[in-house]
Amino acid sequence: MNTKIQYEPVIGLEVHVQLSTKSKLFCACSTQFGEAPNQNTCPVCMGWPGSLPVLNEEALKLAVRVGLALHCQVSEKIKFDRKNYFYPDLPKAYQISQYDMPVNKLGWVEIEIQNGKEIQKKKIGITRAHLEEDAGKLLHEGVKDGSLVDYNRAGTPLLEIVSEPEIYSPKEAYEYLKTLKMILEYLEVSDCNMEEGSLRCDANISVRPVGEMKLGTKTEIKNMNSFRAVERALNYEIGRQMEMAAQGEKILQETRLWDETSGQTFSMRSKEEAHDYRYFPEPDLVPFRIAREMMDSIQKALPELPAARAKRFQDDYQLSAYDASVLTQEKALANYFEACVKEGSDPKTACNWILSEVLALLNAKCISVKDSPVQPKDLLGMLRLIEDKTISGKIAKEILPLMFETMKSAADIVQSRGLTQVNDAQLLEDLADKIVQANPVLVEDYRAGKKKALAFFVGQIMKETKGKANPQLVNEILVKKLGG
Amino acid sequence: MEFEIEKIAQLSRLSLKPEELKKLRKDIESILGYIKTLGDLKTGDIEPTSHVLDLENVFRKDDVTRINIRDEVISRAPCVEGPFFKVPKVVDKE
Amino acid sequence: MEKQLYELTLKEAIDVAKAEGPWEIIRAVIDRTALLNPRLNAFVRFEPEHFLKKSRKSEDFKGVLSGAPLSVKDNICIHGCETTCASKILRGHVPPYDATVIRKLGDAGAFFLGQCNMDEFAFGSSCETSAYGAVKNPWDIERVPGGSSGGSAVAVAADMTIAALGSDTGGSIRQPAALCGVVGLKPTYGRVSRYGLIAFGSSFDQIGPITKTVEDSAILMNLISGFDPHDSTSVNQTVPDYTKALARNVKGLRIGLPKEYFVEGIDPEVETKVREAANVLKQLGAQIKTISLPHTAYAVAVYYIVAVAEASSNLGRFDGVQYGLRAPGKNLLEMYFETRNQGFGEEAKRRILLGNFVLSAGYYEAYYRKGQKVRTLIRKDFEEAFKEVDLILTPTSPTPAFKINEKISDPLAMYLSDIFTIPANLVGIPAMSLPCGFTEKGLPIGVQLMAKPFDEEGIFRAAFALEQEIRIYKRKPKL
């Protein structure tokens, strides 16, 4: 019995996403991020004795919107429950959440996994997506003997999206999160900003021998501040658990914190009892019935989601699966592309320019697509200049950064800098003659079969015309002259 | 007896002195004994009552109202630092 | 002998204040309270100066009440005024907002005198658990006034206020009203906003008036009832003019006497007086019949599961972070434990432990959920009963006021003294206690009237007829 047991990881993810309502879940305080500490508060979200919650209708609608987009069963009747525990960021010592009658149950998200050249699709089940209130924030950094409490965030509406334990690798976890975020952004229900905490993720992870159906003891990992951190933390934790399993050590059910700097997870050692949240129905809120009409109107208002849009881009614009998928990863980018096409651009050309040059410039300057200084009509203006041979593609690549910087149109830049393409055949022929005569050796080489020599002649003409010569025309002329 | 007072006291964030513990355990056990009479009733398919009213769907509109109570409550809080409430160290990090 | 100004009913005080301004009445009540409070301990804070400063010029005292002086139980939040639920843990807790009832009464021209003593967090039936010391019954100061709104009931009974507000979770308005010989109404759940009432059992709590007369009760109900957008459990239903129900006409009214409420353990004098009250109503034209509420015996058990579970959760927030008591601690846990251990009294601890137990993993089904199911059975009893009758008449309390310290060491015996008042809270129906006589020793006895949800008018109709017929509200304690 020397064969080593092979282990596989099983991962479930809990994503908390702040819903972008104007006011909080149970009171009229603003949800604005970044205000002065404890400024966005009132007796309700601070949990003052005697205060009572009243549900924000918009938050429920947004929750249903997400549920429908994630193919969930949206419950006809829902209720809220109290989850009781003590912590200074939880002002009532209970969180109003949903226990056994959540808004959304049993949905799925389809993810794509790149496997070499192939793209594999996989459905990850969603156990539930329920509404709850966010807690305040505790600050420890730089505080002497204690922690500081800021309740601005307390009461912000959260949707907790719980996946089935059907994720079998950190890579899948990463793709799941990416896809989920993409869907949430398309739905315009949240900023999904991990830095500001409007999207957060905890992971449950266990390992089991391959072939075993029963789940192993899981740990919960918290404090991962990016999707890459989730991937790294999972990789670390899988390694740790597999090693322990291989050594025959017992894995403890516990919460562990990811430490980005050291790249390790650490046990949150505490003397506390195992959690017993003592859930019970929230008596201060009545039950809610989600009427068929409300559900229908939300369903009708659902936008086209990324997967459907990518499929349409392939069908309507003959884009490759890869291009379509990259273009639709961000709603604004897909909109940008479609605006160009609607204005009359050739889809493939627009796609190439956007995915290479435009994105590179935006990324370099850290500008979002929406705020791009070069709008679709500006890009289209440039593409038109290429089409009518006013400029070459090479010149266009030089112009585009100038357009980003100056916010001037391509035509203006071409004119002010004298960058119009040289299409004058006579002028180019004269130039070609001159260069051919000056380089007899290379001409012989070319005629002897070293076709690469052509590049030299093209380069020379480009140099003479400061890159403005129509490259196609130059090619034609040279081939004629050299071959003669 | 099923009532483990030490565990429940921990859950309730109460640290009871031994004599307090003894008395409260005795009282609660007697109350629980009384409550046991409910076991006489068959309640299998009875719907539980969480609310006595048949109200549903009481909402508020997503409108923001700013009511500034921060300075008032901070000025009276037991322990603060600037505009924050302050609490003792949450965990002893190891 | 001419009536003293502090003896005025609310109706009379309003008439006087409208004609001559409220100041003479306010002064009379202040003097009376200064004299009596050291003996009775009805107020935990008597600070009319606070309200004089805060409010208000004479023109603020217009409206229906015209400056008539009122008092509230120490669990109803008043902006800027310490509110403690008679607990050490809330010493120094100053609400940054007004309860809806305070705002409504303020708008109607109320003058608030101060805050009335109570059982700590409304946990009790005797006002002995207050951190400010026990309240004394004005009819016999060796006896309890009942609870938990004992301070409010005593203040009204002893003419230390013109009228008061209490809160009722299992009888906390009605039982002290009965033991002190005044009128106490627990409205239908959802009739009066709970916003600003420091919660005990959220699905049971209601604020209600404690007054000298049935008419005063109707006047206050007109002012405090109605939908509140800040309370999801307040009902959006038109509020009738309750004073219109005060016609002395009970002809055809069907009144039920549940046989389960007239059983062994009930004081014979109490039973006699309550049956006499039923007879008076019969002579006035009401039909009296015996009915059955078969699950009555289980009400106290259900209450001490469900209400106490809600309470344990509601009291979690008293953790020393934002307001009230904070005991020092080396770390957070120590601070929590120390604060709560020092801040809560014994009865509060008992209920917190019991409540957390019935909700804890492994016991939820057997206790909490079982309790909720039996609550349904008790509701069905009442639904059935109200098919046959318009009102249900019972004793408010099985006994008159008991001696201080008599029951305090036996929590279960104390809990059972609420056996007749708890069902109305479990079911959410309106219920009133009004005086119907005295024992030989001169202790007041209360009769309870319960009605269908939102039929406070039915109660007012019968209660007013009974009160006007027996006219015992004129009898005052000798102080």
PDB file of N, CA, C and O in Angstrom, chain A residues 398-439:
ATOM      1  N   GLU A 398       0.065  56.454 -34.360  1.00  0.00           N
ATOM      2  CA  GLU A 398       0.731  57.591 -33.733  1.00  0.00           C
ATOM      3  C   GLU A 398      -0.265  58.669 -33.342  1.00  0.00           C
ATOM      4  O   GLU A 398      -0.064  59.405 -32.374  1.00  0.00           O
ATOM      5  N   ILE A 399      -1.324  58.755 -34.134  1.00  0.00           N
ATOM      6  CA  ILE A 399      -2.307  59.809 -33.879  1.00  0.00           C
ATOM      7  C   ILE A 399      -3.144  59.529 -32.629  1.00  0.00           C
ATOM      8  O   ILE A 399      -3.439  60.425 -31.847  1.00  0.00           O
ATOM      9  N   LEU A 400      -3.500  58.237 -32.457  1.00  0.00           N
ATOM     10  CA  LEU A 400      -4.424  57.891 -31.378  1.00  0.00           C
ATOM     11  C   LEU A 400      -3.974  58.418 -29.995  1.00  0.00           C
ATOM     12  O   LEU A 400      -4.761  59.038 -29.279  1.00  0.00           O
ATOM     13  N   PRO A 401      -2.697  58.212 -29.619  1.00  0.00           N
ATOM     14  CA  PRO A 401      -2.272  58.760 -28.312  1.00  0.00           C
ATOM     15  C   PRO A 401      -2.421  60.275 -28.253  1.00  0.00           C
ATOM     16  O   PRO A 401      -2.756  60.831 -27.205  1.00  0.00           O
ATOM     17  N   LEU A 402      -2.213  60.937 -29.406  1.00  0.00           N
ATOM     18  CA  LEU A 402      -2.366  62.398 -29.422  1.00  0.00           C
ATOM     19  C   LEU A 402      -3.828  62.767 -29.203  1.00  0.00           C
ATOM     20  O   LEU A 402      -4.143  63.755 -28.536  1.00  0.00           O
ATOM     21  N   MET A 403      -4.704  61.951 -29.784  1.00  0.00           N
ATOM     22  CA  MET A 403      -6.128  62.211 -29.579  1.00  0.00           C
ATOM     23  C   MET A 403      -6.472  62.069 -28.096  1.00  0.00           C
ATOM     24  O   MET A 403      -7.249  62.847 -27.549  1.00  0.00           O
ATOM     25  N   PHE A 404      -5.897  61.071 -27.430  1.00  0.00           N
ATOM     26  CA  PHE A 404      -6.135  60.887 -25.991  1.00  0.00           C
ATOM     27  C   PHE A 404      -5.665  62.096 -25.205  1.00  0.00           C
ATOM     28  O   PHE A 404      -6.304  62.528 -24.257  1.00  0.00           O
ATOM     29  N   GLU A 405      -4.504  62.623 -25.624  1.00  0.00           N
ATOM     30  CA  GLU A 405      -3.935  63.707 -24.849  1.00  0.00           C
ATOM     31  C   GLU A 405      -4.621  65.032 -25.109  1.00  0.00           C
ATOM     32  O   GLU A 405      -4.908  65.787 -24.199  1.00  0.00           O
ATOM     33  N   THR A 406      -4.863  65.293 -26.406  1.00  0.00           N
ATOM     34  CA  THR A 406      -5.340  66.634 -26.763  1.00  0.00           C
ATOM     35  C   THR A 406      -6.847  66.704 -26.864  1.00  0.00           C
ATOM     36  O   THR A 406      -7.415  67.788 -26.892  1.00  0.00           O
ATOM     37  N   MET A 407      -7.476  65.554 -26.939  1.00  0.00           N
ATOM     38  CA  MET A 407      -8.919  65.460 -27.145  1.00  0.00           C
ATOM     39  C   MET A 407      -9.346  66.133 -28.446  1.00  0.00           C
ATOM     40  O   MET A 407     -10.489  66.577 -28.575  1.00  0.00           O
ATOM     41  N   LYS A 408      -8.400  66.212 -29.397  1.00  0.00           N
ATOM     42  CA  LYS A 408      -8.747  66.767 -30.715  1.00  0.00           C
ATOM     43  C   LYS A 408      -9.137  65.618 -31.631  1.00  0.00           C
ATOM     44  O   LYS A 408      -8.775  64.462 -31.384  1.00  0.00           O
ATOM     45  N   SER A 409      -9.844  65.939 -32.721  1.00  0.00           N
ATOM     46  CA  SER A 409     -10.236  64.890 -33.658  1.00  0.00           C
ATOM     47  C   SER A 409      -9.020  64.462 -34.472  1.00  0.00           C
ATOM     48  O   SER A 409      -8.044  65.208 -34.614  1.00  0.00           O
ATOM     49  N   ALA A 410      -9.099  63.249 -35.024  1.00  0.00           N
ATOM     50  CA  ALA A 410      -8.007  62.725 -35.848  1.00  0.00           C
ATOM     51  C   ALA A 410      -7.731  63.663 -37.018  1.00  0.00           C
ATOM     52  O   ALA A 410      -6.584  63.961 -37.346  1.00  0.00           O
ATOM     53  N   ALA A 411      -8.809  64.145 -37.649  1.00  0.00           N
ATOM     54  CA  ALA A 411      -8.657  65.014 -38.814  1.00  0.00           C
ATOM     55  C   ALA A 411      -7.871  66.273 -38.456  1.00  0.00           C
ATOM     56  O   ALA A 411      -6.962  66.680 -39.192  1.00  0.00           O
ATOM     57  N   ASP A 412      -8.198  66.866 -37.301  1.00  0.00           N
ATOM     58  CA  ASP A 412      -7.492  68.081 -36.871  1.00  0.00           C
ATOM     59  C   ASP A 412      -6.007  67.806 -36.693  1.00  0.00           C
ATOM     60  O   ASP A 412      -5.152  68.593 -37.121  1.00  0.00           O
ATOM     61  N   ILE A 413      -5.721  66.685 -36.051  1.00  0.00           N
ATOM     62  CA  ILE A 413      -4.314  66.359 -35.795  1.00  0.00           C
ATOM     63  C   ILE A 413      -3.575  66.113 -37.108  1.00  0.00           C
ATOM     64  O   ILE A 413      -2.462  66.607 -37.319  1.00  0.00           O
ATOM     65  N   VAL A 414      -4.212  65.384 -37.997  1.00  0.00           N
ATOM     66  CA  VAL A 414      -3.595  65.092 -39.293  1.00  0.00           C
ATOM     67  C   VAL A 414      -3.278  66.387 -40.026  1.00  0.00           C
ATOM     68  O   VAL A 414      -2.187  66.591 -40.550  1.00  0.00           O
ATOM     69  N   GLN A 415      -4.276  67.292 -39.995  1.00  0.00           N
ATOM     70  CA  GLN A 415      -4.085  68.544 -40.727  1.00  0.00           C
ATOM     71  C   GLN A 415      -3.009  69.406 -40.083  1.00  0.00           C
ATOM     72  O   GLN A 415      -2.081  69.854 -40.748  1.00  0.00           O
ATOM     73  N   SER A 416      -3.107  69.602 -38.757  1.00  0.00           N
ATOM     74  CA  SER A 416      -2.177  70.527 -38.108  1.00  0.00           C
ATOM     75  C   SER A 416      -0.746  69.997 -38.152  1.00  0.00           C
ATOM     76  O   SER A 416       0.198  70.752 -38.162  1.00  0.00           O
ATOM     77  N   ARG A 417      -0.602  68.690 -38.219  1.00  0.00           N
ATOM     78  CA  ARG A 417       0.762  68.146 -38.224  1.00  0.00           C
ATOM     79  C   ARG A 417       1.198  67.700 -39.609  1.00  0.00           C
ATOM     80  O   ARG A 417       2.258  67.098 -39.767  1.00  0.00           O
ATOM     81  N   GLY A 418       0.379  67.949 -40.613  1.00  0.00           N
ATOM     82  CA  GLY A 418       0.727  67.596 -41.988  1.00  0.00           C
ATOM     83  C   GLY A 418       0.976  66.109 -42.139  1.00  0.00           C
ATOM     84  O   GLY A 418       1.980  65.684 -42.703  1.00  0.00           O
ATOM     85  N   LEU A 419       0.091  65.306 -41.618  1.00  0.00           N
ATOM     86  CA  LEU A 419       0.322  63.874 -41.610  1.00  0.00           C
ATOM     87  C   LEU A 419      -0.457  63.146 -42.708  1.00  0.00           C
ATOM     88  O   LEU A 419      -0.499  61.931 -42.738  1.00  0.00           O
ATOM     89  N   THR A 420      -1.020  63.941 -43.619  1.00  0.00           N
ATOM     90  CA  THR A 420      -1.813  63.313 -44.666  1.00  0.00           C
ATOM     91  C   THR A 420      -0.956  62.329 -45.463  1.00  0.00           C
ATOM     92  O   THR A 420       0.193  62.603 -45.784  1.00  0.00           O
ATOM     93  N   GLN A 421      -1.547  61.222 -45.772  1.00  0.00           N
ATOM     94  CA  GLN A 421      -0.818  60.162 -46.481  1.00  0.00           C
ATOM     95  C   GLN A 421      -0.424  60.616 -47.888  1.00  0.00           C
ATOM     96  O   GLN A 421      -1.175  61.325 -48.556  1.00  0.00           O
ATOM     97  N   VAL A 422       0.764  60.215 -48.297  1.00  0.00           N
ATOM     98  CA  VAL A 422       1.197  60.554 -49.662  1.00  0.00           C
ATOM     99  C   VAL A 422       0.673  59.468 -50.608  1.00  0.00           C
ATOM    100  O   VAL A 422       1.096  58.331 -50.565  1.00  0.00           O
ATOM    101  N   ASN A 423      -0.288  59.856 -51.458  1.00  0.00           N
ATOM    102  CA  ASN A 423      -0.868  58.923 -52.404  1.00  0.00           C
ATOM    103  C   ASN A 423      -0.479  59.277 -53.854  1.00  0.00           C
ATOM    104  O   ASN A 423      -1.013  58.719 -54.796  1.00  0.00           O
ATOM    105  N   ASP A 424       0.437  60.242 -53.951  1.00  0.00           N
ATOM    106  CA  ASP A 424       0.853  60.737 -55.268  1.00  0.00           C
ATOM    107  C   ASP A 424       1.786  59.699 -55.901  1.00  0.00           C
ATOM    108  O   ASP A 424       2.963  59.587 -55.545  1.00  0.00           O
ATOM    109  N   ALA A 425       1.285  58.924 -56.871  1.00  0.00           N
ATOM    110  CA  ALA A 425       2.036  57.809 -57.469  1.00  0.00           C
ATOM    111  C   ALA A 425       3.307  58.307 -58.160  1.00  0.00           C
ATOM    112  O   ALA A 425       4.378  57.687 -58.052  1.00  0.00           O
ATOM    113  N   GLN A 426       3.196  59.459 -58.879  1.00  0.00           N
ATOM    114  CA  GLN A 426       4.350  59.990 -59.602  1.00  0.00           C
ATOM    115  C   GLN A 426       5.490  60.281 -58.630  1.00  0.00           C
ATOM    116  O   GLN A 426       6.632  59.863 -58.842  1.00  0.00           O
ATOM    117  N   LEU A 427       5.124  60.965 -57.522  1.00  0.00           N
ATOM    118  CA  LEU A 427       6.133  61.335 -56.534  1.00  0.00           C
ATOM    119  C   LEU A 427       6.802  60.093 -55.950  1.00  0.00           C
ATOM    120  O   LEU A 427       8.018  60.032 -55.819  1.00  0.00           O
ATOM    121  N   LEU A 428       5.980  59.082 -55.665  1.00  0.00           N
ATOM    122  CA  LEU A 428       6.517  57.864 -55.069  1.00  0.00           C
ATOM    123  C   LEU A 428       7.393  57.101 -56.073  1.00  0.00           C
ATOM    124  O   LEU A 428       8.424  56.536 -55.716  1.00  0.00           O
ATOM    125  N   GLU A 429       6.983  57.135 -57.360  1.00  0.00           N
ATOM    126  CA  GLU A 429       7.790  56.455 -58.376  1.00  0.00           C
ATOM    127  C   GLU A 429       9.155  57.118 -58.515  1.00  0.00           C
ATOM    128  O   GLU A 429      10.177  56.443 -58.613  1.00  0.00           O
ATOM    129  N   ASP A 430       9.163  58.438 -58.476  1.00  0.00           N
ATOM    130  CA  ASP A 430      10.441  59.161 -58.563  1.00  0.00           C
ATOM    131  C   ASP A 430      11.349  58.778 -57.410  1.00  0.00           C
ATOM    132  O   ASP A 430      12.529  58.492 -57.589  1.00  0.00           O
ATOM    133  N   LEU A 431      10.732  58.756 -56.220  1.00  0.00           N
ATOM    134  CA  LEU A 431      11.498  58.383 -55.041  1.00  0.00           C
ATOM    135  C   LEU A 431      12.053  56.965 -55.162  1.00  0.00           C
ATOM    136  O   LEU A 431      13.212  56.699 -54.881  1.00  0.00           O
ATOM    137  N   ALA A 432      11.200  56.062 -55.657  1.00  0.00           N
ATOM    138  CA  ALA A 432      11.589  54.653 -55.813  1.00  0.00           C
ATOM    139  C   ALA A 432      12.763  54.544 -56.780  1.00  0.00           C
ATOM    140  O   ALA A 432      13.750  53.838 -56.505  1.00  0.00           O
ATOM    141  N   ASP A 433      12.657  55.245 -57.884  1.00  0.00           N
ATOM    142  CA  ASP A 433      13.751  55.217 -58.866  1.00  0.00           C
ATOM    143  C   ASP A 433      15.061  55.614 -58.211  1.00  0.00           C
ATOM    144  O   ASP A 433      16.096  54.963 -58.382  1.00  0.00           O
ATOM    145  N   LYS A 434      15.003  56.705 -57.471  1.00  0.00           N
ATOM    146  CA  LYS A 434      16.199  57.231 -56.837  1.00  0.00           C
ATOM    147  C   LYS A 434      16.830  56.180 -55.905  1.00  0.00           C
ATOM    148  O   LYS A 434      18.036  55.915 -55.959  1.00  0.00           O
ATOM    149  N   ILE A 435      16.014  55.568 -55.136  1.00  0.00           N
ATOM    150  CA  ILE A 435      16.525  54.616 -54.138  1.00  0.00           C
ATOM    151  C   ILE A 435      17.030  53.336 -54.803  1.00  0.00           C
ATOM    152  O   ILE A 435      18.055  52.766 -54.420  1.00  0.00           O
ATOM    153  N   VAL A 436      16.324  52.909 -55.826  1.00  0.00           N
ATOM    154  CA  VAL A 436      16.744  51.699 -56.542  1.00  0.00           C
ATOM    155  C   VAL A 436      18.132  51.918 -57.176  1.00  0.00           C
ATOM    156  O   VAL A 436      19.024  51.086 -57.076  1.00  0.00           O
ATOM    157  N   GLN A 437      18.248  53.103 -57.763  1.00  0.00           N
ATOM    158  CA  GLN A 437      19.536  53.402 -58.404  1.00  0.00           C
ATOM    159  C   GLN A 437      20.670  53.456 -57.382  1.00  0.00           C
ATOM    160  O   GLN A 437      21.789  53.047 -57.661  1.00  0.00           O
ATOM    161  N   ALA A 438      20.376  53.954 -56.213  1.00  0.00           N
ATOM    162  CA  ALA A 438      21.429  54.139 -55.202  1.00  0.00           C
ATOM    163  C   ALA A 438      21.859  52.830 -54.556  1.00  0.00           C
ATOM    164  O   ALA A 438      22.840  52.788 -53.837  1.00  0.00           O
ATOM    165  N   ASN A 439      21.097  51.745 -54.742  1.00  0.00           N
ATOM    166  CA  ASN A 439      21.405  50.503 -54.031  1.00  0.00           C
ATOM    167  C   ASN A 439      21.442  49.288 -54.964  1.00  0.00           C
ATOM    168  O   ASN A 439      20.657  48.335 -54.782  1.00  0.00           O
TER     169      ASN A 439
END
